[in-house]
């Protein structure tokens, strides 16, 4: 592996698998950029070494009661020593939120994740992709700009989030990897 290899980490919480599906789509997009190594990890199995050496960290959580999940909040709290030692200052950060509803208060989750990244001294990237429409096949159909917003119906992971949301996640991953 060359010294010029970009390191992208995606850390998420996904109790039912829908948010993990989005994380893996972001990773697929990031891998399209040459010299990019991608690490995808659940908050239950954090690779702290990879996070500390990443150029980009993408944080993702489902939206529960207008907030990140308790599992994701535990991860956030576990970063306190990194915060104190300023280990993530200057790293590129981004976020994604998934919910059952079209709105589902995903914006509140993205704001929470953004604030968390700012407290770490990270540099935030939103998603500058204009919506191509509002159907399930369209890119950025939920018009998220602070971060990636996806929506999962009450259906198996193989069926939801829909194609447009997954394609938007791939676009976002490629975009983020291309920034560093």
PDB file of C-alpha atoms in Angstrom:
ATOM      1  CA  UNK A   1       0.000   0.000   0.000  1.00  0.00           C
ATOM      2  CA  UNK A   2       1.489   3.361  -0.996  1.00  0.00           C
ATOM      3  CA  UNK A   3       1.764   6.346   1.320  1.00  0.00           C
ATOM      4  CA  UNK A   4      -0.654   8.196  -0.982  1.00  0.00           C
ATOM      5  CA  UNK A   5      -3.480   5.770  -0.219  1.00  0.00           C
ATOM      6  CA  UNK A   6      -6.564   7.545   1.108  1.00  0.00           C
ATOM      7  CA  UNK A   7      -8.228   6.051   4.170  1.00  0.00           C
ATOM      8  CA  UNK A   8     -12.020   6.276   4.419  1.00  0.00           C
ATOM      9  CA  UNK A   9     -13.837   4.900   7.463  1.00  0.00           C
ATOM     10  CA  UNK A  10     -17.584   4.464   7.719  1.00  0.00           C
ATOM     11  CA  UNK A  11     -18.884   3.858  11.230  1.00  0.00           C
ATOM     12  CA  UNK A  12     -22.582   3.207  11.768  1.00  0.00           C
ATOM     13  CA  UNK A  13     -25.236   1.691  13.999  1.00  0.00           C
ATOM     14  CA  UNK A  14     -27.836  -0.526  12.353  1.00  0.00           C
ATOM     15  CA  UNK A  15     -30.142  -2.589  14.562  1.00  0.00           C
ATOM     16  CA  UNK A  16     -32.139  -3.972  11.599  1.00  0.00           C
ATOM     17  CA  UNK A  17     -29.619  -3.790   8.739  1.00  0.00           C
ATOM     18  CA  UNK A  18     -31.058  -0.915   6.705  1.00  0.00           C
ATOM     19  CA  UNK A  19     -28.456   1.632   7.835  1.00  0.00           C
ATOM     20  CA  UNK A  20     -25.699  -0.939   7.284  1.00  0.00           C
ATOM     21  CA  UNK A  21     -26.898  -1.330   3.700  1.00  0.00           C
ATOM     22  CA  UNK A  22     -26.470   2.424   3.220  1.00  0.00           C
ATOM     23  CA  UNK A  23     -22.991   2.303   4.815  1.00  0.00           C
ATOM     24  CA  UNK A  24     -21.935  -0.445   2.416  1.00  0.00           C
ATOM     25  CA  UNK A  25     -23.240   1.554  -0.565  1.00  0.00           C
ATOM     26  CA  UNK A  26     -21.196   4.576   0.562  1.00  0.00           C
ATOM     27  CA  UNK A  27     -18.171   2.274   0.773  1.00  0.00           C
ATOM     28  CA  UNK A  28     -18.838   0.951  -2.724  1.00  0.00           C
ATOM     29  CA  UNK A  29     -18.825   4.499  -4.059  1.00  0.00           C
ATOM     30  CA  UNK A  30     -15.647   5.433  -2.174  1.00  0.00           C
ATOM     31  CA  UNK A  31     -13.859   2.388  -3.597  1.00  0.00           C
ATOM     32  CA  UNK A  32     -14.425   3.789  -7.096  1.00  0.00           C
ATOM     33  CA  UNK A  33     -11.770   6.419  -6.363  1.00  0.00           C
ATOM     34  CA  UNK A  34      -8.218   5.240  -7.087  1.00  0.00           C
ATOM     35  CA  UNK A  35      -5.867   4.648  -4.142  1.00  0.00           C
ATOM     36  CA  UNK A  36      -8.685   4.539  -1.611  1.00  0.00           C
ATOM     37  CA  UNK A  37      -8.881   2.020   1.201  1.00  0.00           C
ATOM     38  CA  UNK A  38     -12.276   1.757   2.886  1.00  0.00           C
ATOM     39  CA  UNK A  39     -13.097   0.396   6.333  1.00  0.00           C
ATOM     40  CA  UNK A  40     -16.745  -0.229   7.210  1.00  0.00           C
ATOM     41  CA  UNK A  41     -17.508  -0.856  10.861  1.00  0.00           C
ATOM     42  CA  UNK A  42     -20.428  -1.157  13.194  1.00  0.00           C
ATOM     43  CA  UNK A  43     -20.338   0.740  16.479  1.00  0.00           C
ATOM     44  CA  UNK A  44     -20.346  -2.688  18.130  1.00  0.00           C
ATOM     45  CA  UNK A  45     -16.973  -3.530  16.499  1.00  0.00           C
ATOM     46  CA  UNK A  46     -15.019  -0.284  16.248  1.00  0.00           C
ATOM     47  CA  UNK A  47     -11.536  -0.292  14.756  1.00  0.00           C
ATOM     48  CA  UNK A  48     -10.106   2.666  16.669  1.00  0.00           C
ATOM     49  CA  UNK A  49      -6.751   2.420  14.914  1.00  0.00           C
ATOM     50  CA  UNK A  50      -8.423   2.761  11.512  1.00  0.00           C
ATOM     51  CA  UNK A  51     -10.513   5.724  12.697  1.00  0.00           C
ATOM     52  CA  UNK A  52      -7.484   7.483  14.157  1.00  0.00           C
ATOM     53  CA  UNK A  53      -5.579   7.111  10.862  1.00  0.00           C
ATOM     54  CA  UNK A  54      -8.476   7.867   8.504  1.00  0.00           C
ATOM     55  CA  UNK A  55      -8.556  10.847   6.180  1.00  0.00           C
ATOM     56  CA  UNK A  56     -12.361  10.724   6.067  1.00  0.00           C
ATOM     57  CA  UNK A  57     -14.803   9.442   8.682  1.00  0.00           C
ATOM     58  CA  UNK A  58     -18.449   9.032   7.691  1.00  0.00           C
ATOM     59  CA  UNK A  59     -20.842   8.600  10.617  1.00  0.00           C
ATOM     60  CA  UNK A  60     -24.274   6.995  10.247  1.00  0.00           C
ATOM     61  CA  UNK A  61     -27.264   6.305  12.440  1.00  0.00           C
ATOM     62  CA  UNK A  62     -30.913   5.440  12.141  1.00  0.00           C
ATOM     63  CA  UNK A  63     -33.264   8.072  13.459  1.00  0.00           C
ATOM     64  CA  UNK A  64     -34.962   7.024  16.689  1.00  0.00           C
ATOM     65  CA  UNK A  65     -37.287   9.491  18.360  1.00  0.00           C
ATOM     66  CA  UNK A  66     -35.632  12.399  16.515  1.00  0.00           C
ATOM     67  CA  UNK A  67     -32.113  11.482  17.601  1.00  0.00           C
ATOM     68  CA  UNK A  68     -29.237   9.096  16.978  1.00  0.00           C
ATOM     69  CA  UNK A  69     -29.743   5.655  18.470  1.00  0.00           C
ATOM     70  CA  UNK A  70     -28.518   4.862  21.971  1.00  0.00           C
ATOM     71  CA  UNK A  71     -25.903   2.575  20.389  1.00  0.00           C
ATOM     72  CA  UNK A  72     -24.532   5.391  18.281  1.00  0.00           C
ATOM     73  CA  UNK A  73     -24.567   7.750  21.273  1.00  0.00           C
ATOM     74  CA  UNK A  74     -22.486   5.209  23.234  1.00  0.00           C
ATOM     75  CA  UNK A  75     -19.960   5.289  20.388  1.00  0.00           C
ATOM     76  CA  UNK A  76     -19.918   9.101  20.477  1.00  0.00           C
ATOM     77  CA  UNK A  77     -19.321   9.067  24.234  1.00  0.00           C
ATOM     78  CA  UNK A  78     -16.518   6.502  23.811  1.00  0.00           C
ATOM     79  CA  UNK A  79     -14.553   9.030  21.727  1.00  0.00           C
ATOM     80  CA  UNK A  80     -13.973  11.368  24.692  1.00  0.00           C
ATOM     81  CA  UNK A  81     -10.250  10.561  24.985  1.00  0.00           C
ATOM     82  CA  UNK A  82      -9.827  11.231  21.271  1.00  0.00           C
ATOM     83  CA  UNK A  83     -11.666  14.526  21.748  1.00  0.00           C
ATOM     84  CA  UNK A  84      -9.463  15.485  24.704  1.00  0.00           C
ATOM     85  CA  UNK A  85      -6.274  14.577  22.809  1.00  0.00           C
ATOM     86  CA  UNK A  86      -7.554  16.249  19.585  1.00  0.00           C
ATOM     87  CA  UNK A  87      -6.802  13.117  17.530  1.00  0.00           C
ATOM     88  CA  UNK A  88      -9.394  13.813  14.832  1.00  0.00           C
ATOM     89  CA  UNK A  89      -8.715  17.516  14.254  1.00  0.00           C
ATOM     90  CA  UNK A  90      -8.633  18.315  10.545  1.00  0.00           C
ATOM     91  CA  UNK A  91     -10.100  15.015   9.359  1.00  0.00           C
ATOM     92  CA  UNK A  92     -12.951  15.236   6.862  1.00  0.00           C
ATOM     93  CA  UNK A  93     -16.288  14.219   8.391  1.00  0.00           C
ATOM     94  CA  UNK A  94     -19.691  13.511   6.892  1.00  0.00           C
ATOM     95  CA  UNK A  95     -22.895  11.895   8.054  1.00  0.00           C
ATOM     96  CA  UNK A  96     -25.932   9.942   7.011  1.00  0.00           C
ATOM     97  CA  UNK A  97     -29.275   9.245   8.627  1.00  0.00           C
ATOM     98  CA  UNK A  98     -31.955   6.695   7.819  1.00  0.00           C
ATOM     99  CA  UNK A  99     -35.544   6.575   9.032  1.00  0.00           C
ATOM    100  CA  UNK A 100     -38.845   4.949   8.273  1.00  0.00           C
ATOM    101  CA  UNK A 101     -40.572   8.215   7.444  1.00  0.00           C
ATOM    102  CA  UNK A 102     -39.807  10.479   4.511  1.00  0.00           C
ATOM    103  CA  UNK A 103     -38.788  13.215   6.944  1.00  0.00           C
ATOM    104  CA  UNK A 104     -38.471  11.155  10.077  1.00  0.00           C
ATOM    105  CA  UNK A 105     -36.499  13.973  11.725  1.00  0.00           C
ATOM    106  CA  UNK A 106     -33.316  12.905   9.920  1.00  0.00           C
ATOM    107  CA  UNK A 107     -32.161  16.527   9.885  1.00  0.00           C
ATOM    108  CA  UNK A 108     -31.952  16.468  13.692  1.00  0.00           C
ATOM    109  CA  UNK A 109     -29.695  13.395  13.508  1.00  0.00           C
ATOM    110  CA  UNK A 110     -27.434  15.006  10.926  1.00  0.00           C
ATOM    111  CA  UNK A 111     -27.203  18.134  13.072  1.00  0.00           C
ATOM    112  CA  UNK A 112     -26.287  16.011  16.086  1.00  0.00           C
ATOM    113  CA  UNK A 113     -23.589  14.167  14.134  1.00  0.00           C
ATOM    114  CA  UNK A 114     -22.275  17.424  12.636  1.00  0.00           C
ATOM    115  CA  UNK A 115     -22.004  19.011  16.088  1.00  0.00           C
ATOM    116  CA  UNK A 116     -20.164  15.908  17.318  1.00  0.00           C
ATOM    117  CA  UNK A 117     -17.691  16.216  14.419  1.00  0.00           C
ATOM    118  CA  UNK A 118     -17.238  19.938  15.058  1.00  0.00           C
ATOM    119  CA  UNK A 119     -16.437  19.251  18.711  1.00  0.00           C
ATOM    120  CA  UNK A 120     -13.660  16.977  17.468  1.00  0.00           C
ATOM    121  CA  UNK A 121     -12.324  19.765  15.239  1.00  0.00           C
ATOM    122  CA  UNK A 122     -13.211  17.906  12.064  1.00  0.00           C
ATOM    123  CA  UNK A 123     -14.053  19.493   8.709  1.00  0.00           C
ATOM    124  CA  UNK A 124     -17.652  18.805   7.634  1.00  0.00           C
ATOM    125  CA  UNK A 125     -18.823  17.954   4.142  1.00  0.00           C
ATOM    126  CA  UNK A 126     -22.452  17.919   3.175  1.00  0.00           C
ATOM    127  CA  UNK A 127     -23.870  16.504  -0.039  1.00  0.00           C
ATOM    128  CA  UNK A 128     -23.930  19.071  -2.874  1.00  0.00           C
ATOM    129  CA  UNK A 129     -26.100  16.931  -5.148  1.00  0.00           C
ATOM    130  CA  UNK A 130     -29.287  18.559  -6.419  1.00  0.00           C
ATOM    131  CA  UNK A 131     -32.326  16.260  -6.330  1.00  0.00           C
ATOM    132  CA  UNK A 132     -33.095  14.638  -9.679  1.00  0.00           C
ATOM    133  CA  UNK A 133     -36.733  14.185  -8.655  1.00  0.00           C
ATOM    134  CA  UNK A 134     -38.813  12.742  -5.818  1.00  0.00           C
ATOM    135  CA  UNK A 135     -39.464   9.142  -6.836  1.00  0.00           C
ATOM    136  CA  UNK A 136     -37.760   6.144  -5.250  1.00  0.00           C
ATOM    137  CA  UNK A 137     -35.397   5.942  -8.234  1.00  0.00           C
ATOM    138  CA  UNK A 138     -34.190   9.539  -8.062  1.00  0.00           C
ATOM    139  CA  UNK A 139     -30.898  10.743  -6.598  1.00  0.00           C
ATOM    140  CA  UNK A 140     -31.124  12.812  -3.408  1.00  0.00           C
ATOM    141  CA  UNK A 141     -34.922  12.513  -3.571  1.00  0.00           C
ATOM    142  CA  UNK A 142     -35.223  13.666   0.055  1.00  0.00           C
ATOM    143  CA  UNK A 143     -33.280  16.880  -0.688  1.00  0.00           C
ATOM    144  CA  UNK A 144     -30.667  16.392   2.017  1.00  0.00           C
ATOM    145  CA  UNK A 145     -27.736  18.803   1.886  1.00  0.00           C
ATOM    146  CA  UNK A 146     -26.236  18.673   5.400  1.00  0.00           C
ATOM    147  CA  UNK A 147     -25.665  14.962   4.834  1.00  0.00           C
ATOM    148  CA  UNK A 148     -27.135  11.894   3.199  1.00  0.00           C
ATOM    149  CA  UNK A 149     -30.768  11.140   4.016  1.00  0.00           C
ATOM    150  CA  UNK A 150     -32.272   7.753   3.222  1.00  0.00           C
ATOM    151  CA  UNK A 151     -35.638   6.200   3.967  1.00  0.00           C
ATOM    152  CA  UNK A 152     -36.493   2.574   4.692  1.00  0.00           C
ATOM    153  CA  UNK A 153     -39.997   1.185   4.547  1.00  0.00           C
ATOM    154  CA  UNK A 154     -41.014  -1.540   6.962  1.00  0.00           C
ATOM    155  CA  UNK A 155     -39.662  -4.207   4.620  1.00  0.00           C
ATOM    156  CA  UNK A 156     -36.652  -6.534   4.333  1.00  0.00           C
ATOM    157  CA  UNK A 157     -33.209  -4.990   3.912  1.00  0.00           C
ATOM    158  CA  UNK A 158     -32.960  -6.344   0.354  1.00  0.00           C
ATOM    159  CA  UNK A 159     -35.928  -4.147  -0.629  1.00  0.00           C
ATOM    160  CA  UNK A 160     -35.318  -0.901   1.219  1.00  0.00           C
ATOM    161  CA  UNK A 161     -33.899   1.759   1.169  1.00  0.00           C
ATOM    162  CA  UNK A 162     -34.939   2.065  -2.477  1.00  0.00           C
ATOM    163  CA  UNK A 163     -32.667   2.170  -5.514  1.00  0.00           C
ATOM    164  CA  UNK A 164     -32.392   5.967  -5.669  1.00  0.00           C
ATOM    165  CA  UNK A 165     -31.263   6.205  -2.042  1.00  0.00           C
ATOM    166  CA  UNK A 166     -28.661   3.463  -2.548  1.00  0.00           C
ATOM    167  CA  UNK A 167     -27.380   5.132  -5.725  1.00  0.00           C
ATOM    168  CA  UNK A 168     -27.200   8.453  -3.858  1.00  0.00           C
ATOM    169  CA  UNK A 169     -25.162   6.723  -1.138  1.00  0.00           C
ATOM    170  CA  UNK A 170     -22.722   5.438  -3.765  1.00  0.00           C
ATOM    171  CA  UNK A 171     -22.490   8.938  -5.261  1.00  0.00           C
ATOM    172  CA  UNK A 172     -21.809  10.386  -1.802  1.00  0.00           C
ATOM    173  CA  UNK A 173     -19.038   7.871  -1.078  1.00  0.00           C
ATOM    174  CA  UNK A 174     -17.315   8.601  -4.379  1.00  0.00           C
ATOM    175  CA  UNK A 175     -17.658  12.344  -3.800  1.00  0.00           C
ATOM    176  CA  UNK A 176     -16.175  12.166  -0.285  1.00  0.00           C
ATOM    177  CA  UNK A 177     -13.228   9.985  -1.319  1.00  0.00           C
ATOM    178  CA  UNK A 178     -12.543  12.416  -4.135  1.00  0.00           C
ATOM    179  CA  UNK A 179     -12.231  15.348  -1.730  1.00  0.00           C
ATOM    180  CA  UNK A 180      -9.034  14.083  -0.071  1.00  0.00           C
TER     181      UNK A 180
END
